[in-house]
Coordinates of C-alpha atoms in Angstrom, one line a residue:
X1 CA -36.8 50.7 10.5
X2 CA -35.7 52.3 7.3
X3 CA -32.6 51.4 5.6
X4 CA -30.3 54.5 5.9
X5 CA -28.7 53.9 2.4
X6 CA -32.1 54.0 0.8
X7 CA -33.0 57.3 2.8
X8 CA -29.7 58.8 1.5
X9 CA -30.6 57.9 -1.9
X10 CA -34.2 59.2 -1.6
X11 CA -33.0 62.5 -0.4
X12 CA -30.6 63.1 -3.6
X13 CA -31.2 65.6 -6.3
X14 CA -32.7 63.6 -9.3
X15 CA -30.4 62.7 -11.7
X16 CA -30.5 64.3 -15.1
X17 CA -30.6 61.3 -17.6
X18 CA -32.4 63.5 -20.1
X19 CA -29.5 65.8 -20.5
X20 CA -27.2 63.0 -22.0
X21 CA -25.0 60.9 -20.4
X22 CA -22.0 59.3 -22.1
X23 CA -20.0 56.5 -21.1
X24 CA -16.2 57.0 -22.2
X25 CA -15.1 53.5 -21.7
X26 CA -17.0 50.3 -21.2
X27 CA -16.9 46.4 -22.2
X28 CA -20.4 45.1 -22.4
X29 CA -19.3 42.7 -24.9
X30 CA -17.5 40.9 -22.4
X31 CA -20.8 39.6 -21.6
X32 CA -22.5 38.7 -24.6
X33 CA -25.7 37.8 -22.7
X34 CA -26.1 41.2 -21.6
X35 CA -26.1 43.3 -25.0
X36 CA -29.8 42.9 -24.8
X37 CA -29.8 45.2 -22.2
X38 CA -28.4 48.1 -23.8
X39 CA -31.7 49.7 -25.5
X40 CA -33.1 49.7 -21.9
X41 CA -30.2 51.6 -20.6
X42 CA -30.6 55.2 -19.5
X43 CA -27.0 56.6 -20.6
X44 CA -27.5 57.6 -24.2
X45 CA -24.1 56.7 -25.6
X46 CA -21.4 53.7 -24.9
X47 CA -18.0 54.0 -25.9
X48 CA -17.4 49.9 -26.4
X49 CA -14.0 48.8 -26.3
X50 CA -12.6 45.8 -28.1
X51 CA -9.8 44.0 -26.4
X52 CA -8.8 40.8 -28.0
X53 CA -9.2 38.5 -30.9
X54 CA -12.6 37.2 -30.2
X55 CA -14.1 40.5 -29.5
X56 CA -13.2 42.4 -32.5
X57 CA -16.0 41.3 -34.7
X58 CA -18.5 41.3 -32.1
X59 CA -17.9 45.0 -31.4
X60 CA -18.2 45.4 -35.0
X61 CA -21.4 43.7 -35.4
X62 CA -22.9 45.5 -32.5
X63 CA -21.8 48.8 -33.6
X64 CA -23.6 48.1 -36.9
X65 CA -26.8 47.7 -35.0
X66 CA -26.3 51.4 -33.2
X67 CA -24.5 53.0 -35.7
X68 CA -23.8 56.9 -35.6
X69 CA -24.4 58.6 -38.7
X70 CA -23.3 61.9 -37.7
X71 CA -22.0 63.9 -34.9
X72 CA -25.5 65.4 -33.8
X73 CA -26.4 63.0 -31.1
X74 CA -29.1 65.3 -29.3
X75 CA -32.1 63.8 -31.1
X76 CA -31.1 60.2 -29.4
X77 CA -29.3 61.2 -26.3
X78 CA -31.2 64.1 -25.1
X79 CA -34.7 62.4 -24.5
X80 CA -37.3 62.5 -21.4
X81 CA -37.9 59.1 -22.4
X82 CA -34.9 57.0 -22.1
X83 CA -35.9 54.1 -23.5
X84 CA -34.9 55.3 -26.8
X85 CA -32.2 53.5 -29.5
X86 CA -28.8 54.1 -28.1
X87 CA -25.6 55.5 -29.8
X88 CA -22.4 53.0 -29.9
X89 CA -18.9 54.1 -30.7
X90 CA -16.8 51.4 -31.2
X91 CA -13.3 51.0 -30.4
X92 CA -11.2 48.6 -32.0
X93 CA -7.5 47.6 -30.8
X94 CA -5.3 44.9 -28.9
X95 CA -5.2 45.3 -25.0
X96 CA -1.9 44.8 -23.4
X97 CA -3.2 41.4 -21.5
X98 CA -3.5 39.8 -25.0
X99 CA -0.4 41.5 -26.6
X100 CA 1.5 38.2 -26.3
X101 CA -0.6 36.7 -28.8
X102 CA 0.7 38.8 -31.5
X103 CA 4.1 38.2 -32.9
X104 CA 6.1 41.2 -34.9
X105 CA 6.5 40.6 -38.5
X106 CA 7.0 44.4 -39.2
X107 CA 10.4 45.4 -38.2
X108 CA 12.0 43.7 -41.6
X109 CA 11.2 43.0 -45.1
X110 CA 8.0 40.7 -45.2
X111 CA 10.1 38.1 -47.4
X112 CA 12.5 38.0 -44.3
X113 CA 10.0 37.1 -42.0
X114 CA 8.9 33.6 -41.2
X115 CA 6.0 32.9 -38.7
X116 CA 7.8 31.9 -35.5
X117 CA 7.2 28.3 -33.7
X118 CA 4.4 29.3 -31.2
X119 CA 6.9 27.8 -28.4
X120 CA 9.9 29.8 -29.7
X121 CA 7.6 32.9 -30.0
X122 CA 6.1 32.7 -26.4
X123 CA 9.3 31.7 -24.6
X124 CA 10.8 35.3 -26.2
X125 CA 7.8 37.6 -25.3
X126 CA 7.0 36.1 -21.6
X127 CA 8.9 36.7 -18.5
X128 CA 10.1 34.7 -16.6
X129 CA 10.9 32.4 -19.9
X130 CA 8.1 29.7 -19.5
X131 CA 9.3 26.0 -18.7
X132 CA 6.0 24.7 -18.6
X133 CA 5.3 23.3 -22.0
X134 CA 1.8 22.3 -21.2
X135 CA 0.8 26.3 -20.4
X136 CA 2.5 27.4 -23.7
X137 CA 0.7 24.6 -25.8
X138 CA -2.7 26.1 -24.3
X139 CA -2.0 29.4 -25.6
X140 CA -3.1 30.4 -29.0
X141 CA -1.1 30.4 -32.2
X142 CA 0.4 33.7 -32.5
X143 CA -1.0 36.5 -35.2
X144 CA 1.0 38.3 -37.3
X145 CA 1.1 42.2 -36.2
X146 CA 0.6 43.3 -39.8
X147 CA -2.2 41.3 -39.7
X148 CA -3.9 42.8 -36.7
X149 CA -3.0 45.9 -38.2
X150 CA -4.8 45.4 -41.3
X151 CA -7.9 44.1 -39.7
X152 CA -7.8 47.0 -37.2
X153 CA -7.5 49.7 -40.3
X154 CA -10.5 47.8 -42.0
X155 CA -12.7 48.1 -38.7
X156 CA -11.9 51.9 -38.5
X157 CA -12.4 52.7 -42.3
X158 CA -16.0 51.0 -41.9
X159 CA -16.9 53.3 -39.0
X160 CA -15.6 56.8 -39.5
X161 CA -16.2 57.6 -35.9
X162 CA -14.4 54.8 -34.3
X163 CA -11.6 54.7 -31.8
X164 CA -8.5 52.6 -31.3
X165 CA -8.6 51.0 -28.0
X166 CA -8.3 49.6 -25.7
X167 CA -4.5 49.9 -26.1
X168 CA -1.7 50.1 -23.5
X169 CA 0.7 49.0 -21.1
X170 CA 0.4 46.9 -18.0
X171 CA 3.5 45.8 -16.0
X172 CA 1.2 44.2 -13.2
X173 CA -1.1 41.8 -15.1
X174 CA -0.2 37.9 -15.3
X175 CA -1.5 35.6 -18.0
X176 CA -4.3 33.0 -16.2
X177 CA -3.6 29.3 -16.2
X178 CA -4.7 27.0 -18.7
X179 CA -8.3 25.5 -18.3
X180 CA -8.5 22.2 -16.3
X181 CA -10.9 20.1 -18.7
X182 CA -13.5 20.0 -16.0
X183 CA -13.8 23.8 -15.6
X184 CA -13.6 24.5 -19.5
X185 CA -16.6 22.0 -20.2
X186 CA -18.6 23.9 -17.7
X187 CA -17.5 27.5 -18.6
X188 CA -20.1 30.3 -18.6
X189 CA -21.5 30.4 -22.2
X190 CA -22.9 33.9 -21.5
X191 CA -19.2 35.1 -21.6
X192 CA -17.5 35.9 -24.8
X193 CA -14.4 33.8 -24.8
X194 CA -10.5 34.7 -24.1
X195 CA -11.4 36.4 -20.9
X196 CA -9.8 35.2 -17.4
X197 CA -13.1 33.7 -16.4
X198 CA -12.0 33.0 -12.7
X199 CA -8.8 31.0 -13.8
X200 CA -6.0 31.4 -11.5
X201 CA -2.9 33.6 -12.4
X202 CA 0.4 32.1 -13.6
X203 CA 3.7 33.8 -12.6
X204 CA 4.2 34.9 -16.6
X205 CA 3.9 38.5 -17.6
X206 CA 4.3 40.2 -21.0
X207 CA 7.7 41.8 -21.6
X208 CA 7.1 45.5 -21.4
X209 CA 9.4 46.1 -24.4
X210 CA 7.1 43.6 -26.6
X211 CA 3.8 45.8 -25.2
X212 CA 5.5 48.8 -26.0
X213 CA 5.9 47.5 -29.5
X214 CA 2.3 46.6 -30.0
X215 CA 0.9 49.9 -28.4
X216 CA 3.2 52.0 -30.6
X217 CA 2.4 50.5 -34.0
X218 CA -1.6 51.0 -32.9
X219 CA -0.8 54.5 -31.8
X220 CA 0.9 55.2 -35.3
X221 CA -2.0 53.6 -37.1
X222 CA -4.5 56.2 -35.2
X223 CA -2.5 59.1 -36.1
X224 CA -2.7 58.0 -39.7
X225 CA -6.4 57.7 -39.8
X226 CA -6.5 60.7 -37.3
X227 CA -8.7 58.7 -34.7
X228 CA -8.6 59.3 -30.7
X229 CA -7.3 56.6 -28.6
X230 CA -8.2 54.9 -25.2
X231 CA -5.1 54.1 -23.3
X232 CA -4.7 51.5 -20.4
X233 CA -1.6 52.1 -18.1
X234 CA -1.3 50.0 -15.0
X235 CA 2.1 50.5 -13.1
X236 CA 3.3 51.9 -16.1
X237 CA 2.5 55.4 -15.9
X238 CA 6.6 56.6 -16.9
X239 CA 6.6 54.0 -19.7
X240 CA 3.1 55.0 -21.2
X241 CA 4.4 58.7 -21.3
X242 CA 7.6 57.6 -23.0
X243 CA 5.8 56.1 -25.6
X244 CA 3.1 58.4 -26.3
X245 CA 5.9 61.0 -26.3
X246 CA 7.9 59.0 -29.0
X247 CA 4.9 59.4 -31.4
X248 CA 4.8 63.2 -31.4
X249 CA 8.8 63.5 -31.3
X250 CA 9.4 66.5 -33.7
X251 CA 5.8 67.4 -34.0
X252 CA 5.8 69.5 -31.0
X253 CA 4.1 72.9 -30.8
X254 CA 6.6 75.5 -30.8
X255 CA 5.7 77.9 -28.1
X256 CA 7.0 81.3 -28.3
X257 CA 8.7 83.3 -25.1
X258 CA 6.9 86.1 -23.8
X259 CA 9.5 88.4 -25.7
X260 CA 8.4 86.6 -28.8
X261 CA 4.9 87.1 -28.0
X262 CA 5.4 90.8 -27.4
X263 CA 7.2 91.4 -30.4
X264 CA 4.5 89.6 -32.5
X265 CA 1.9 91.7 -30.9
X266 CA 3.8 94.8 -31.7
X267 CA 4.4 93.8 -35.4
X268 CA 0.7 92.6 -35.8
X269 CA -0.3 96.0 -37.4
X270 CA 2.9 97.0 -39.1
X271 CA 3.3 97.2 -42.8
X272 CA 4.9 93.9 -44.5
X273 CA 8.4 94.2 -45.0
X274 CA 9.4 91.1 -46.2
X275 CA 10.4 89.7 -43.1
X276 CA 9.2 86.3 -41.7
X277 CA 6.9 87.0 -38.6
X278 CA 7.3 84.7 -35.5
X279 CA 5.1 81.9 -35.2
X280 CA 1.7 82.4 -33.6
X281 CA 1.3 80.5 -30.3
X282 CA 1.0 76.7 -30.6
X283 CA 2.6 76.5 -34.3
X284 CA 3.7 73.0 -34.9
X285 CA 7.4 72.6 -35.5
X286 CA 6.8 70.0 -38.1
X287 CA 4.5 71.9 -40.6
X288 CA 2.9 69.2 -42.8
X289 CA -0.5 68.6 -44.2
X290 CA -0.1 64.9 -44.5
X291 CA -0.7 62.3 -41.7
X292 CA 1.0 62.2 -38.4
X293 CA 2.2 59.5 -36.3
X294 CA 0.3 60.3 -33.2
X295 CA -3.2 60.6 -32.2
X296 CA -5.1 63.8 -32.4
X297 CA -6.7 63.0 -28.9
X298 CA -5.9 60.5 -26.0
X299 CA -8.0 59.4 -23.3
X300 CA -6.1 58.0 -20.2
X301 CA -8.7 55.5 -19.1
X302 CA -9.3 55.4 -15.0
X303 CA -6.2 57.3 -14.8
X304 CA -4.6 56.5 -11.6
X305 CA -1.4 58.1 -12.0
X306 CA -0.2 61.3 -9.8
X307 CA -0.7 65.1 -10.1
X308 CA 2.8 65.5 -11.2
X309 CA 2.7 63.0 -14.0
X310 CA -0.9 64.7 -15.1
X311 CA 0.5 67.9 -15.3
X312 CA 3.1 66.9 -17.8
X313 CA 0.4 65.8 -20.1
X314 CA -0.7 69.4 -20.2
X315 CA 2.3 70.9 -21.4
X316 CA 1.3 73.4 -24.4
X317 CA 4.2 71.9 -27.0
X318 CA 2.1 68.7 -26.7
X319 CA 0.3 68.6 -30.1
X320 CA -2.1 66.1 -29.1
X321 CA -5.2 66.6 -26.9
X322 CA -5.1 64.4 -23.6
X323 CA -8.0 63.5 -21.7
X324 CA -8.3 61.9 -18.4
X325 CA -11.3 59.5 -17.6
X326 CA -12.3 58.3 -14.3
X327 CA -14.4 55.4 -13.0
X328 CA -15.8 54.1 -9.7
X329 CA -14.7 50.8 -10.1
X330 CA -10.8 52.0 -10.3
X331 CA -10.6 55.2 -9.0
X332 CA -13.5 56.2 -6.5
X333 CA -14.4 53.1 -4.9
X334 CA -12.5 54.6 -1.7
X335 CA -12.3 57.8 -3.0
X336 CA -8.8 58.4 -1.6
X337 CA -7.0 62.0 -1.0
X338 CA -4.9 61.1 -4.3
X339 CA -7.9 60.4 -6.5
X340 CA -9.6 63.7 -5.2
X341 CA -6.5 65.6 -6.0
X342 CA -6.0 64.3 -9.5
X343 CA -9.5 65.1 -10.5
X344 CA -9.3 68.5 -8.8
X345 CA -6.1 68.8 -10.9
X346 CA -7.8 67.9 -14.3
X347 CA -8.8 71.1 -16.6
X348 CA -12.7 71.0 -16.4
X349 CA -12.5 70.7 -20.3
X350 CA -10.3 67.4 -20.2
X351 CA -12.3 65.2 -18.0
X352 CA -14.2 62.2 -19.0
X353 CA -16.2 59.4 -17.0
X354 CA -16.7 55.7 -17.6
X355 CA -18.2 52.8 -16.2
X356 CA -15.2 50.2 -17.3
X357 CA -18.0 47.6 -16.6
X358 CA -18.0 44.3 -18.3
X359 CA -21.7 43.8 -18.6
X360 CA -24.6 46.5 -20.0
X361 CA -27.5 47.1 -17.8
X362 CA -28.7 48.8 -14.8
X363 CA -25.2 48.4 -13.0
X364 CA -23.6 50.3 -15.7
X365 CA -26.1 53.1 -15.3
X366 CA -25.7 52.9 -11.6
X367 CA -21.9 53.3 -11.8
X368 CA -22.0 56.1 -14.4
X369 CA -24.3 58.0 -11.9
X370 CA -22.2 57.5 -9.0
X371 CA -19.1 58.7 -10.9
X372 CA -20.7 61.8 -12.1
X373 CA -22.1 62.6 -8.8
X374 CA -18.9 62.1 -7.3
X375 CA -16.9 64.1 -9.8
X376 CA -19.7 67.1 -9.8
X377 CA -19.0 67.0 -5.8
X378 CA -15.2 66.9 -6.0
X379 CA -15.2 69.9 -8.8
X380 CA -17.7 71.8 -7.1
X381 CA -20.2 71.8 -10.1
X382 CA -23.9 71.3 -10.0
X383 CA -25.3 68.2 -11.4
X384 CA -26.9 70.0 -14.5
X385 CA -23.5 72.0 -15.1
X386 CA -21.2 68.7 -14.7
X387 CA -23.6 66.5 -16.7
X388 CA -23.5 69.2 -19.5
X389 CA -19.5 69.6 -19.3
X390 CA -19.0 65.9 -19.0
X391 CA -21.2 65.6 -22.5
X392 CA -19.4 68.5 -24.3
X393 CA -16.0 67.0 -23.4
X394 CA -16.9 63.5 -24.6
X395 CA -18.1 64.9 -27.7
X396 CA -15.0 66.8 -28.3
X397 CA -12.9 63.8 -27.5
X398 CA -15.0 61.4 -30.0
X399 CA -15.7 63.8 -32.8
X400 CA -12.7 66.5 -32.4

């Protein structure tokens, strides 16, 4: 008897990989052994996230192998033959799960800052305050925030199209327990060190205030270098939004009232009389040609917030362009009414798709196809129209 699932797949419309498919957020460098599969993938471009100290250089090295030289990706990403060189957009940053490994040396003059004792540092940034000295002694020596930012800027300057990410806030994550000796000796060598790797979770979380500080400084650097960011938010939608809003406070767009708009329209053809005209729609309150403290484009990756929060990100006064990305793993595994409502509410030109997978290869392609088919169905798009729309959105998010 035929497998019903196989029969369903056989009746589906063929997927148009040749139009160009773009993964907005993935972690193939977590599984080092999978990187050799990238060149055989059907997806045309991957936006690869770094997350911790152990993978920044790995993402950097691999991005050099598949470096993007300009914004015209069509020769590589729109191919009937999918077995062509892929495009890698690297993203560098410190994930909130690893933010405890950073100590803040940027709040005072450098001469007044001394590297804290590791025990003292971890007791100050973890909650509840750890009383397990073996656990604390298993954690790495904390890195200065100034050093993290210097390395981040160095990587961004080497790759003109690189993003900042994955960064964010996570209120539910708990640190994994330290390695038992026998387990560490037999760990999977194909995985990049530093991840959980099946370890049990401790009771310790990173204090939200510390996570916000690490996030905010990375957002400010992204603004300085005019780079887009990929933001993680779990059980923290309000806090993430507040932190983002702080970066553009004072830079909001001045939106004229209906009366001002009418007056501006009526005066458009009038002769100059020395009077200042009303600001155009969307004029920035803070008129400056210098750098700004907020990123120009922001992707809320695997967005799981409600529709009401989403709408607050679409207020015309916000000077950054906010995108919302969705994955099968986080958003559509059960296809809840909430997820459907959120996807329907996202403007067509602000939606992205991602695999959020930790290894490259056929599974990543499969997840991308599944999420694109789901989004197209929810949005009422044909596959061709949907793939083209999502490709255009990704290019705007990455390149501006």
